[in-house]
Short mmCIF file of C-alpha atoms in Angstrom, two decimals:
data_model
loop_
_atom_site.label_atom_id
_atom_site.label_comp_id
_atom_site.label_asym_id
_atom_site.label_seq_id
_atom_site.Cartn_x
_atom_site.Cartn_y
_atom_site.Cartn_z
CA UNK A 36 120.32 -132.41 223.10
CA UNK A 37 118.20 -135.26 221.60
CA UNK A 38 115.95 -134.03 218.81
CA UNK A 39 112.42 -135.36 218.53
CA UNK A 40 111.30 -136.70 215.11
CA UNK A 41 108.23 -135.25 213.36
CA UNK A 42 106.00 -138.13 214.54
CA UNK A 43 106.88 -137.45 218.21
CA UNK A 44 106.23 -133.64 217.77
CA UNK A 45 102.82 -134.28 216.27
CA UNK A 46 101.73 -136.93 218.82
CA UNK A 47 99.25 -135.38 221.23
CA UNK A 48 100.32 -135.16 224.86
CA UNK A 49 98.61 -137.19 227.54
CA UNK A 50 96.85 -134.07 228.81
CA UNK A 51 95.68 -133.00 225.31
CA UNK A 52 94.35 -136.53 224.74
CA UNK A 53 92.57 -136.61 228.04
CA UNK A 54 91.11 -133.14 227.69
CA UNK A 55 89.97 -133.70 224.16
CA UNK A 56 88.30 -137.05 224.97
CA UNK A 57 86.47 -135.62 228.05
CA UNK A 58 85.13 -132.75 225.88
CA UNK A 59 83.85 -135.33 223.34
CA UNK A 60 82.36 -137.53 226.05
CA UNK A 61 80.70 -134.57 227.88
CA UNK A 62 79.10 -133.35 224.63
CA UNK A 63 77.87 -136.89 223.81
CA UNK A 64 76.32 -137.04 227.34
CA UNK A 65 74.63 -133.65 226.94
CA UNK A 66 73.24 -134.63 223.50
CA UNK A 67 72.01 -137.91 224.72
CA UNK A 68 74.32 -139.89 222.46
CA UNK A 69 76.59 -141.49 225.00
CA UNK A 70 78.28 -144.61 223.51
CA UNK A 71 78.92 -147.59 225.70
CA UNK A 72 82.76 -146.88 225.37
CA UNK A 73 82.25 -143.29 226.47
CA UNK A 74 80.09 -144.34 229.32
CA UNK A 75 82.85 -146.75 230.37
CA UNK A 76 85.42 -144.08 230.25
CA UNK A 77 83.27 -141.84 232.49
CA UNK A 78 82.77 -144.77 234.84
CA UNK A 79 86.46 -145.46 235.06
CA UNK A 80 87.35 -141.68 235.50
CA UNK A 81 84.87 -141.47 238.50
CA UNK A 82 86.15 -144.61 240.23
CA UNK A 83 89.07 -145.31 242.56
CA UNK A 84 90.99 -148.44 243.30
CA UNK A 85 90.64 -150.36 246.66
CA UNK A 86 94.08 -149.08 247.51
CA UNK A 87 93.28 -145.47 246.89
CA UNK A 88 90.06 -145.70 248.84
CA UNK A 89 91.89 -147.31 251.79
CA UNK A 90 94.28 -144.38 251.82
CA UNK A 91 91.47 -141.84 251.80
CA UNK A 92 89.64 -143.76 254.45
CA UNK A 93 92.67 -143.44 256.76
CA UNK A 94 92.74 -139.72 256.04
CA UNK A 95 95.90 -140.01 253.94
CA UNK A 96 96.65 -138.55 250.48
CA UNK A 97 96.39 -140.82 247.53
CA UNK A 98 97.71 -140.48 244.03
CA UNK A 99 95.64 -140.86 240.79
CA UNK A 100 96.96 -141.00 237.25
CA UNK A 101 97.37 -137.58 235.69
CA UNK A 102 95.35 -138.73 232.74
CA UNK A 103 92.25 -139.41 234.99
CA UNK A 104 92.71 -136.09 236.78
CA UNK A 105 93.03 -134.15 233.58
CA UNK A 106 89.88 -135.85 232.26
CA UNK A 107 87.86 -134.91 235.22
CA UNK A 108 89.39 -131.50 235.44
CA UNK A 109 88.39 -130.80 231.83
CA UNK A 110 84.81 -131.76 232.55
CA UNK A 111 84.92 -129.32 235.55
CA UNK A 112 86.18 -126.63 233.27
CA UNK A 113 83.56 -127.34 230.56
CA UNK A 114 80.83 -127.04 233.29
CA UNK A 115 82.50 -124.07 235.08
CA UNK A 116 79.86 -121.49 234.04
CA UNK A 117 76.95 -123.95 234.06
CA UNK A 118 74.08 -123.21 236.36
CA UNK A 119 72.37 -125.74 238.60
CA UNK A 120 69.61 -126.58 236.31
CA UNK A 121 72.21 -127.33 233.52
CA UNK A 122 74.17 -129.38 235.92
CA UNK A 123 71.02 -131.35 236.89
CA UNK A 124 70.41 -132.14 233.19
CA UNK A 125 73.89 -133.58 232.93
CA UNK A 126 73.14 -135.71 235.89
CA UNK A 127 69.87 -136.89 234.56
CA UNK A 128 71.64 -138.12 231.45
CA UNK A 129 73.83 -140.42 233.44
CA UNK A 130 72.73 -140.55 237.03
CA UNK A 131 75.59 -140.84 239.67
CA UNK A 132 78.58 -140.03 237.44
CA UNK A 133 78.50 -136.19 238.01
CA UNK A 134 78.05 -136.65 241.79
CA UNK A 135 80.99 -139.12 241.85
CA UNK A 136 83.12 -136.60 239.81
CA UNK A 137 82.30 -133.82 242.24
CA UNK A 138 83.39 -136.01 245.21
CA UNK A 139 86.71 -137.08 243.59
CA UNK A 140 87.55 -133.51 242.38
CA UNK A 141 86.67 -131.92 245.74
CA UNK A 142 88.84 -134.18 247.76
CA UNK A 143 91.80 -132.36 249.03
CA UNK A 144 93.63 -135.68 249.62
CA UNK A 145 93.45 -136.56 245.84
CA UNK A 146 96.84 -135.73 244.24
CA UNK A 147 98.83 -136.51 241.10
CA UNK A 148 102.49 -137.11 240.84
CA UNK A 149 102.74 -133.71 238.91
CA UNK A 150 101.27 -131.85 241.91
CA UNK A 151 97.63 -131.49 240.81
CA UNK A 152 95.23 -131.69 243.81
CA UNK A 153 91.51 -131.78 244.39
CA UNK A 154 89.43 -129.29 246.45
CA UNK A 155 86.17 -127.31 246.41
CA UNK A 156 87.48 -124.71 243.92
CA UNK A 157 87.83 -127.41 241.30
CA UNK A 158 84.06 -127.66 240.99
CA UNK A 159 81.82 -125.41 238.80
CA UNK A 160 81.30 -121.89 240.01
CA UNK A 161 77.72 -122.41 240.69
CA UNK A 162 78.48 -125.25 243.11
CA UNK A 163 81.22 -123.29 244.79
CA UNK A 164 79.11 -120.21 245.49
CA UNK A 165 76.20 -122.33 246.63
CA UNK A 166 78.35 -123.99 249.31
CA UNK A 167 80.33 -120.93 250.34
CA UNK A 168 77.90 -118.01 250.36
CA UNK A 169 75.38 -117.28 253.01
CA UNK A 170 72.28 -119.42 251.97
CA UNK A 171 69.91 -117.14 253.97
CA UNK A 172 68.69 -113.76 252.96
CA UNK A 173 66.81 -111.55 255.43
CA UNK A 174 64.96 -108.30 254.74
CA UNK A 175 62.57 -106.09 256.73
CA UNK A 176 59.32 -104.61 255.40
CA UNK A 177 56.89 -102.09 257.10
CA UNK A 178 53.50 -103.42 258.05
CA UNK A 179 50.17 -101.57 258.37
CA UNK A 180 50.67 -101.60 262.12
CA UNK A 181 53.72 -99.43 261.79
CA UNK A 182 56.02 -102.18 263.16
CA UNK A 183 58.66 -103.69 260.88
CA UNK A 184 58.30 -107.27 259.97
CA UNK A 185 61.40 -109.55 259.24
CA UNK A 186 61.41 -111.91 256.29
CA UNK A 187 63.91 -114.70 255.93
CA UNK A 188 64.24 -117.21 253.04
CA UNK A 189 66.55 -119.43 250.95
CA UNK A 190 66.95 -117.64 247.62
CA UNK A 191 68.68 -120.62 246.02
CA UNK A 192 66.42 -123.38 247.55
CA UNK A 193 65.83 -125.03 244.11
CA UNK A 194 69.60 -125.07 243.57
CA UNK A 195 70.18 -126.84 246.84
CA UNK A 196 67.49 -129.35 245.91
CA UNK A 197 69.39 -129.90 242.55
CA UNK A 198 72.75 -130.42 244.08
CA UNK A 199 71.34 -132.63 246.77
CA UNK A 200 69.89 -134.82 244.00
CA UNK A 201 73.21 -134.90 242.03
CA UNK A 202 75.07 -136.00 245.21
CA UNK A 203 72.59 -138.61 246.36
CA UNK A 204 70.92 -140.16 243.25
CA UNK A 205 72.87 -143.39 242.43
CA UNK A 206 76.26 -142.05 243.57
CA UNK A 207 78.93 -144.26 245.05
CA UNK A 208 78.82 -143.71 248.88
CA UNK A 209 82.28 -145.28 249.01
CA UNK A 210 83.79 -142.02 247.63
CA UNK A 211 82.50 -139.99 250.58
CA UNK A 212 85.94 -139.91 252.23
CA UNK A 213 86.77 -136.32 253.36
CA UNK A 214 85.33 -134.51 250.50
CA UNK A 215 84.86 -130.55 250.50
CA UNK A 216 81.48 -130.92 248.74
CA UNK A 217 80.20 -132.88 251.72
CA UNK A 218 81.74 -130.50 254.21
CA UNK A 219 79.91 -127.62 252.40
CA UNK A 220 76.56 -129.42 252.34
CA UNK A 221 76.73 -130.13 256.02
CA UNK A 222 77.55 -126.35 256.77
CA UNK A 223 74.73 -125.08 254.60
CA UNK A 224 72.25 -127.54 255.92
CA UNK A 225 73.07 -126.28 259.44
CA UNK A 226 72.72 -122.65 258.41
CA UNK A 227 69.37 -123.36 256.76
CA UNK A 228 68.11 -125.25 259.83
CA UNK A 229 69.39 -122.35 262.06
CA UNK A 230 67.17 -119.77 260.16
CA UNK A 231 63.92 -121.71 260.47
CA UNK A 232 61.22 -120.21 262.70
CA UNK A 233 60.13 -121.92 265.86
CA UNK A 234 56.47 -121.30 264.97
CA UNK A 235 55.18 -123.39 261.88
CA UNK A 236 52.64 -120.54 261.18
CA UNK A 237 55.35 -117.92 260.72
CA UNK A 238 56.13 -116.87 257.18
CA UNK A 239 59.22 -118.12 255.56
CA UNK A 240 60.52 -117.15 252.18
CA UNK A 241 61.29 -113.76 250.63
CA UNK A 242 58.47 -111.89 249.05
CA UNK A 243 56.44 -114.30 246.79
CA UNK A 244 58.73 -117.35 247.13
CA UNK A 245 56.25 -119.00 249.33
CA UNK A 246 58.70 -121.40 250.98
CA UNK A 247 56.87 -123.71 253.41
CA UNK A 248 58.79 -124.17 256.61
CA UNK A 249 58.28 -128.00 256.63
CA UNK A 250 59.48 -128.31 253.00
CA UNK A 251 62.68 -126.42 253.82
CA UNK A 252 63.22 -128.51 256.94
CA UNK A 253 62.94 -131.64 254.93
CA UNK A 254 65.50 -130.40 252.47
CA UNK A 255 67.97 -129.63 255.32
CA UNK A 256 67.36 -133.02 256.87
CA UNK A 257 68.01 -134.76 253.48
CA UNK A 258 71.22 -132.83 253.00
CA UNK A 259 72.42 -133.87 256.43
CA UNK A 260 71.44 -137.50 255.79
CA UNK A 261 73.19 -137.65 252.45
CA UNK A 262 76.46 -135.92 253.59
CA UNK A 263 76.65 -137.67 256.98
CA UNK A 264 77.92 -140.80 255.12
CA UNK A 265 81.17 -138.86 254.88
CA UNK A 266 82.44 -139.41 258.42
CA UNK A 267 85.51 -137.35 257.90
CA UNK A 268 83.37 -134.42 256.80
CA UNK A 269 81.06 -134.95 259.76
CA UNK A 270 84.11 -134.87 262.17
CA UNK A 271 85.37 -131.68 260.56
CA UNK A 272 81.85 -130.19 260.78
CA UNK A 273 81.80 -130.85 264.55
CA UNK A 274 85.36 -129.77 265.29
CA UNK A 275 85.86 -126.98 262.76
CA UNK A 276 88.92 -128.62 261.28
CA UNK A 277 89.31 -128.08 257.49
CA UNK A 278 86.08 -126.16 257.34
CA UNK A 279 87.69 -122.84 256.25
CA UNK A 280 87.22 -123.91 252.68
CA UNK A 281 83.46 -123.69 253.10
CA UNK A 282 83.14 -120.10 254.12
CA UNK A 283 83.46 -116.89 252.05
CA UNK A 284 86.49 -114.70 252.23
CA UNK A 285 86.74 -112.72 255.37
CA UNK A 286 84.49 -115.09 257.37
CA UNK A 287 85.26 -117.92 259.70
CA UNK A 288 83.54 -121.21 260.55
CA UNK A 289 81.99 -121.47 264.01
CA UNK A 290 81.73 -125.11 264.95
CA UNK A 291 79.79 -124.69 268.13
CA UNK A 292 77.11 -122.54 266.44
CA UNK A 293 76.67 -124.83 263.48
CA UNK A 294 76.29 -127.98 265.71
CA UNK A 295 73.84 -126.09 267.94
CA UNK A 296 71.73 -125.24 264.93
CA UNK A 297 71.32 -129.05 264.36
CA UNK A 298 70.68 -129.89 268.13
CA UNK A 299 68.26 -127.14 268.73
CA UNK A 300 66.09 -127.83 265.73
CA UNK A 301 62.79 -129.83 266.19
CA UNK A 302 63.41 -132.37 263.32
CA UNK A 303 60.33 -134.74 264.17
CA UNK A 304 56.87 -134.30 265.04
CA UNK A 305 56.25 -134.92 268.78
CA UNK A 306 55.41 -138.51 269.48
CA UNK A 307 56.11 -139.76 265.97
CA UNK A 308 57.67 -143.24 265.58
CA UNK A 309 61.05 -143.74 264.06
CA UNK A 310 60.75 -144.00 260.25
CA UNK A 311 57.19 -142.93 260.18
CA UNK A 312 55.89 -139.92 258.30
CA UNK A 313 56.87 -136.88 260.14
CA UNK A 314 60.09 -138.33 261.35
CA UNK A 315 62.98 -136.50 259.77
CA UNK A 316 66.28 -138.34 260.32
CA UNK A 317 68.86 -135.76 259.19
CA UNK A 318 69.98 -134.72 262.65
CA UNK A 319 69.95 -138.30 264.02
CA UNK A 320 71.96 -139.52 260.97
CA UNK A 321 74.59 -136.98 261.53
CA UNK A 322 75.37 -138.14 265.11
CA UNK A 323 74.33 -141.82 265.22
CA UNK A 324 77.53 -143.39 264.05
CA UNK A 325 79.68 -141.51 266.54
CA UNK A 326 80.90 -143.39 269.54
CA UNK A 327 83.35 -142.45 272.16
CA UNK A 328 86.26 -143.98 270.24
CA UNK A 329 85.50 -141.55 267.33
CA UNK A 330 85.43 -138.55 269.62
CA UNK A 331 88.94 -138.52 271.03
CA UNK A 332 89.51 -134.84 270.12
CA UNK A 333 89.61 -132.03 272.64
CA UNK A 334 87.09 -129.73 271.08
CA UNK A 335 84.55 -128.47 273.60
CA UNK A 336 81.44 -129.09 271.57
CA UNK A 337 82.48 -132.67 270.73
CA UNK A 338 83.08 -133.38 274.40
CA UNK A 339 79.77 -131.91 275.34
CA UNK A 340 77.90 -134.15 272.88
CA UNK A 341 79.44 -137.17 274.61
CA UNK A 342 78.99 -135.85 278.15
CA UNK A 343 75.40 -134.87 277.51
CA UNK A 344 74.49 -138.15 275.67
CA UNK A 345 73.55 -136.29 272.50
CA UNK A 346 75.09 -138.94 270.25
CA UNK A 347 73.52 -142.29 269.66
CA UNK A 348 70.45 -141.47 271.79
CA UNK A 349 67.82 -141.90 269.26
CA UNK A 350 65.74 -139.13 267.51
CA UNK A 351 66.63 -135.49 268.05
#
């Protein structure tokens, strides 16, 4: 057996070097002392080549260098217990980079030669729980009339706002190619929309949260708009394929129910012009790009969308 000399034994491995470098760069980023060289390392780590992007665009697996994967994985590990406010601060220090890292690391089609893969579980715990757990909380309280009154709200509304910013502010839209983080955002936007009351005057928000219905609707619309750039994620949202990763253990994803949440919501004020104030484009953005050629599947809801003219028809 060949014996390694002392210099070989003391030389750090590729993984150790990538991990240590990512730790130093993340600390510099948090401290506001990011050097041009560190910024360039972060940029390169959150970028993919034209060939890699082409493979992902075709729905195929693509291989990235192990060093790049280790670098990004180490950042995710360092941020594992960070809350959404802390993640937003990291984003604000270098807008776009964290959102791009989330998309690369949450892509199940990103692999390394050694067998490492991307996926939702590679992201910080606060992101995973936000996208997997039921975003709506309901409770019932007795009223003076003696009849119970039901309250509903989004307890982590501010967290959704933060993640939506991280994923949309100066991020690379070209990386939205079948990412679990976009699948999760579409699912949660649908569940939030589905819980909104029909009557604008009805209370929304638990106890003293004071969540205005229109503000929550605007957030859901923005989430749909931002994640609808990932057409593979939209297709999965419509058909239910590959959506199991977005639901909590013991639950299943219901494609028909989630799509109907979007179709039945009144996104825009009656009579408002396209693009004018009061016109929320989230629902329209979700479906506008879909044509008959994109809907060759056999899923009943997808076929119904085509048959009823609910895609490419203008404002919902």
